[in-house]
PDB file of C-alpha atoms in Angstrom:
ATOM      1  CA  UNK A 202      89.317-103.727  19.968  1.00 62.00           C
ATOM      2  CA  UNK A 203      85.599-104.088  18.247  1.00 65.00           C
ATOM      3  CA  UNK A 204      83.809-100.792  18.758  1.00 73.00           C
ATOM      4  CA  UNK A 205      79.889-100.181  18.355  1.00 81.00           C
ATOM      5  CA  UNK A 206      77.142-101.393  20.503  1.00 84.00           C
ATOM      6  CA  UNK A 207      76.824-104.465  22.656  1.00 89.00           C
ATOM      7  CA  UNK A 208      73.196-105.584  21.489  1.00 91.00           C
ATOM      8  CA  UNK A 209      72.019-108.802  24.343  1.00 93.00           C
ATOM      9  CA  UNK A 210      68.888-110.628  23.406  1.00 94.00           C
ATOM     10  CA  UNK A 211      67.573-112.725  26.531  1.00 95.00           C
ATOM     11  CA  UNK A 212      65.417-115.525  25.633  1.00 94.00           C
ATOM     12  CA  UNK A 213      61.519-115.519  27.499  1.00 93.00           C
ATOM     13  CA  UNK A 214      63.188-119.411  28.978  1.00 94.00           C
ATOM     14  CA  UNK A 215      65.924-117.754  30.776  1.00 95.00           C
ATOM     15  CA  UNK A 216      63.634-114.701  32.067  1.00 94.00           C
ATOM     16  CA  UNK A 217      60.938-117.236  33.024  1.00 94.00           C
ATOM     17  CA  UNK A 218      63.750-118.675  35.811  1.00 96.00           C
ATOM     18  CA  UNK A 219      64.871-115.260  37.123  1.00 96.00           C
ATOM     19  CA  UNK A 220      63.277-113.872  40.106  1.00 96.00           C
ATOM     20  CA  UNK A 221      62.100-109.813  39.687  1.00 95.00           C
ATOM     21  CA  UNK A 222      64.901-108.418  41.275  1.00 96.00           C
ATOM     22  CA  UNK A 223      67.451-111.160  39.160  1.00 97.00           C
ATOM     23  CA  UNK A 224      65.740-109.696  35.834  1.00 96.00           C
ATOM     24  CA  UNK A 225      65.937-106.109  36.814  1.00 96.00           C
ATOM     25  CA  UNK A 226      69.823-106.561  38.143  1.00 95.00           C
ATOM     26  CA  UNK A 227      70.437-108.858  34.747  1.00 96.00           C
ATOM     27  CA  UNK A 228      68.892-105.990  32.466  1.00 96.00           C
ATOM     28  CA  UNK A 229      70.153-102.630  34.412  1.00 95.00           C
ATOM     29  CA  UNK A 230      74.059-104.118  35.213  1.00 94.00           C
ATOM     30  CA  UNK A 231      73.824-104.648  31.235  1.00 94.00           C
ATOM     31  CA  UNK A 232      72.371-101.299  30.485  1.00 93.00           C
ATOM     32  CA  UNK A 233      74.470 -99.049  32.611  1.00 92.00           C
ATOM     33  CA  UNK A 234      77.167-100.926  30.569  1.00 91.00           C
ATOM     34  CA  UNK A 235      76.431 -99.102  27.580  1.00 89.00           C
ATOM     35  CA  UNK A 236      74.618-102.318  26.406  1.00 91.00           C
ATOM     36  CA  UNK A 237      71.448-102.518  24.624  1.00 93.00           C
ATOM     37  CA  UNK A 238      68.943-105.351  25.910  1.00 95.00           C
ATOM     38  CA  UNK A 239      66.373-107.153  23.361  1.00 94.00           C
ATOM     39  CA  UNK A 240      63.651-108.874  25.863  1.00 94.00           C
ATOM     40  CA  UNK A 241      61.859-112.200  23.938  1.00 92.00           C
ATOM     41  CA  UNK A 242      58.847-111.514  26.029  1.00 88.00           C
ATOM     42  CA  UNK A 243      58.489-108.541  27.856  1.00 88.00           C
ATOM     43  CA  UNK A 244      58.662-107.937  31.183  1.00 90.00           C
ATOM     44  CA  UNK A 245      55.076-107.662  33.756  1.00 88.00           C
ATOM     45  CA  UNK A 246      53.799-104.163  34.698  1.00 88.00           C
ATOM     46  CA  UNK A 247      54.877-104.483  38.054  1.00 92.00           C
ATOM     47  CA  UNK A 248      58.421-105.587  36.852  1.00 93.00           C
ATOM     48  CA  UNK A 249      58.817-102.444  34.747  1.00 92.00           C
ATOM     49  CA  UNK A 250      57.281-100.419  37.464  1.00 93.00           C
ATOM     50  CA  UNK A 251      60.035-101.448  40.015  1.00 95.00           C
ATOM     51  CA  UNK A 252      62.724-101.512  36.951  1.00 95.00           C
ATOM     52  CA  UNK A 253      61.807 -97.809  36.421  1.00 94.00           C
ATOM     53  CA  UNK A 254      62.025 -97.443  40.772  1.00 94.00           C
ATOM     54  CA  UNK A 255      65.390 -99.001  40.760  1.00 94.00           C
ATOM     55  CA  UNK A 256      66.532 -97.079  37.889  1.00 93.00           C
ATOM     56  CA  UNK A 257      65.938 -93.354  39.181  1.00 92.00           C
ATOM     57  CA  UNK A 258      67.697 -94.479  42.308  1.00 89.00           C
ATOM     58  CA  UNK A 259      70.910 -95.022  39.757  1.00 88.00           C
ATOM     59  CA  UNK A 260      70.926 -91.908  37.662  1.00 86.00           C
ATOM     60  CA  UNK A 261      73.967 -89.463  38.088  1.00 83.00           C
ATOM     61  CA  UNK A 262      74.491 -85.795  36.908  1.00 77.00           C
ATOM     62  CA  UNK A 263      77.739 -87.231  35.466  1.00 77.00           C
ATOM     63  CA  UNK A 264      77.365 -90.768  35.335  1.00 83.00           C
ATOM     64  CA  UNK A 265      74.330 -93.199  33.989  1.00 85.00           C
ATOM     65  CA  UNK A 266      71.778 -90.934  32.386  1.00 87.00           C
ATOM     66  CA  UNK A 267      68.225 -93.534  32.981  1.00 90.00           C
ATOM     67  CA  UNK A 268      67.071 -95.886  30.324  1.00 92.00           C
ATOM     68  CA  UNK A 269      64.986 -95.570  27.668  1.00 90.00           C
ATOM     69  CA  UNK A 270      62.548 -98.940  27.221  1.00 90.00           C
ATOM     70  CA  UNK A 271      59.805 -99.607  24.560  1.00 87.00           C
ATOM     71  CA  UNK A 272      57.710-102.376  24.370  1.00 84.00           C
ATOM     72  CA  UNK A 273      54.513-103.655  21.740  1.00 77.00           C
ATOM     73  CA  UNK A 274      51.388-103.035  22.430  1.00 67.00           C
ATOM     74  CA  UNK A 275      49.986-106.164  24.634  1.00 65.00           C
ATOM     75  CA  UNK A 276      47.750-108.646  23.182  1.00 62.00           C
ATOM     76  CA  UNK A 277      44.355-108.323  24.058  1.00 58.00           C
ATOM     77  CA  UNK A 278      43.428-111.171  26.555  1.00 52.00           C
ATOM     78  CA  UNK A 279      41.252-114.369  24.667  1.00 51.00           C
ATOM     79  CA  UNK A 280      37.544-114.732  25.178  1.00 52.00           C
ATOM     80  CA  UNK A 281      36.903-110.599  25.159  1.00 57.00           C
ATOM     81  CA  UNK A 282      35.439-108.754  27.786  1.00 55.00           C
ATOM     82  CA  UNK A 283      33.829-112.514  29.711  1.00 52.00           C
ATOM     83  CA  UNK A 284      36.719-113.859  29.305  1.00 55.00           C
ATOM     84  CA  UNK A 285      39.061-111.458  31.108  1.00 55.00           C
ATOM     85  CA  UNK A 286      35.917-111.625  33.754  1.00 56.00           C
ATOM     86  CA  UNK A 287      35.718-115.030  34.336  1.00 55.00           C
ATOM     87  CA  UNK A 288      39.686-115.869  34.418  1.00 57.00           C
ATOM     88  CA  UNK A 289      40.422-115.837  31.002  1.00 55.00           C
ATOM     89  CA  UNK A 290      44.602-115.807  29.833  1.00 53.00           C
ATOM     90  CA  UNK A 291      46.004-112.891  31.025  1.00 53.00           C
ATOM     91  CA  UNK A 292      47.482-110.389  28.223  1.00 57.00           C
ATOM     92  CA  UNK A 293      50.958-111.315  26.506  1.00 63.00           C
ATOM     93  CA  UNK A 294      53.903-109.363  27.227  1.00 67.00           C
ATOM     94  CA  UNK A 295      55.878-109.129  23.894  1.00 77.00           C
ATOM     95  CA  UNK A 296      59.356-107.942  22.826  1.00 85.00           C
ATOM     96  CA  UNK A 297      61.168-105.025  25.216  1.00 89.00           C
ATOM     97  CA  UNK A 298      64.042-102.977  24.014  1.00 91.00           C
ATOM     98  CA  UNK A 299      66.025-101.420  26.974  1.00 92.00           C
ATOM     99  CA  UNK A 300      68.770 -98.673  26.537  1.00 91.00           C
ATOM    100  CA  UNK A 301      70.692 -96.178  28.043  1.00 91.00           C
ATOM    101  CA  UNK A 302      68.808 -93.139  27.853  1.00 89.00           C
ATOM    102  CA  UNK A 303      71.696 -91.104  25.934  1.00 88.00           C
ATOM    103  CA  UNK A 304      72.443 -93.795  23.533  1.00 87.00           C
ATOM    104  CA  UNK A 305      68.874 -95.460  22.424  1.00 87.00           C
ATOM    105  CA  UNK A 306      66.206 -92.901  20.773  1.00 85.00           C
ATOM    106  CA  UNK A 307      62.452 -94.539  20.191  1.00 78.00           C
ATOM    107  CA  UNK A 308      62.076 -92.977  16.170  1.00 78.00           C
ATOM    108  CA  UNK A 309      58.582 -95.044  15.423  1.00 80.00           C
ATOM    109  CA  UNK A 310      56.222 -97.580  17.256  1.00 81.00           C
ATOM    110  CA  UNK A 311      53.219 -99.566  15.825  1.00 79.00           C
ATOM    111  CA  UNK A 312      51.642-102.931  16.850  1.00 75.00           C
ATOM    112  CA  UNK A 313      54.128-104.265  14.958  1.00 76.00           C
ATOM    113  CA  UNK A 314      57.464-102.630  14.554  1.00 78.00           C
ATOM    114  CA  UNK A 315      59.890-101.027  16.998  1.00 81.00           C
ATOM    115  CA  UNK A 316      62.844 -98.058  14.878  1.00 84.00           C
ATOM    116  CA  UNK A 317      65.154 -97.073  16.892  1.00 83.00           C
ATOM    117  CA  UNK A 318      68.071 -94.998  16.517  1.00 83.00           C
ATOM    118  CA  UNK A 319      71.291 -96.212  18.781  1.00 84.00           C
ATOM    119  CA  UNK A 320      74.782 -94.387  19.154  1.00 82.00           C
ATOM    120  CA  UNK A 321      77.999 -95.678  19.802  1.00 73.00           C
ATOM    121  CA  UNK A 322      79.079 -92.770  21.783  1.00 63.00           C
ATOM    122  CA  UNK A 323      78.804 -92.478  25.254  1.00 54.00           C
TER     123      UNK A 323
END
């Protein structure tokens, strides 16, 4: 048997046909797995809002422990400040790492680089 860490990286095409719910069920069933989850394009404020809501509801004193999620900074919007105004492209989402809390520690984030620390134990 091959022991470490499952590491999934979901492409931003296969997100782009999931539904809220189907992204936050794909990325938590994975994560309370033990699995870490790479996001190609991050996931919408509101979908990390309810991803956070769903996950509290699954947290045990001697089961899953939570998540622990980083994400770059989002681009700024084109067009500045008229062109958010007058319906300019909405910021990017970009990369999302998702982990189990007790396995996946954030050590450093820039605009640029994600280090994180991951354990095999559970």
């Amino acid at each position: 048997m091959i022991q470490g860490v499952q590491i999934d990286l979901i492409s931003a095409e296969r997100l782009d046909k999931l539904t809220m719910m189907e992204k936050i069920h794909l990325i938590l069933d994975e994560v309370m797995e033990g699995n870490i989850v790479v996001l190609e394009k991050g996931l919408a404020p509101e979908e990390q809002s309810k991803l956070i809501e769903v996950t509290m509801r699954e947290i045990s004193p001697d089961g899953f422990a939570g998540i622990e999620m980083e994400t770059y900074p989002v681009k700024e919007a084109q067009g500045g400040f008229l062109g958010k105004l007058f319906g300019g492209r909405r910021p990017e989402t970009r990369l999302t790492v998702i982990g189990p809390a007790n396995q996946l520690k954030t050590l450093r984030k820039d605009k640029d680089l994600i280090s994180a620390w991951v354990s095999s134990s559970r």
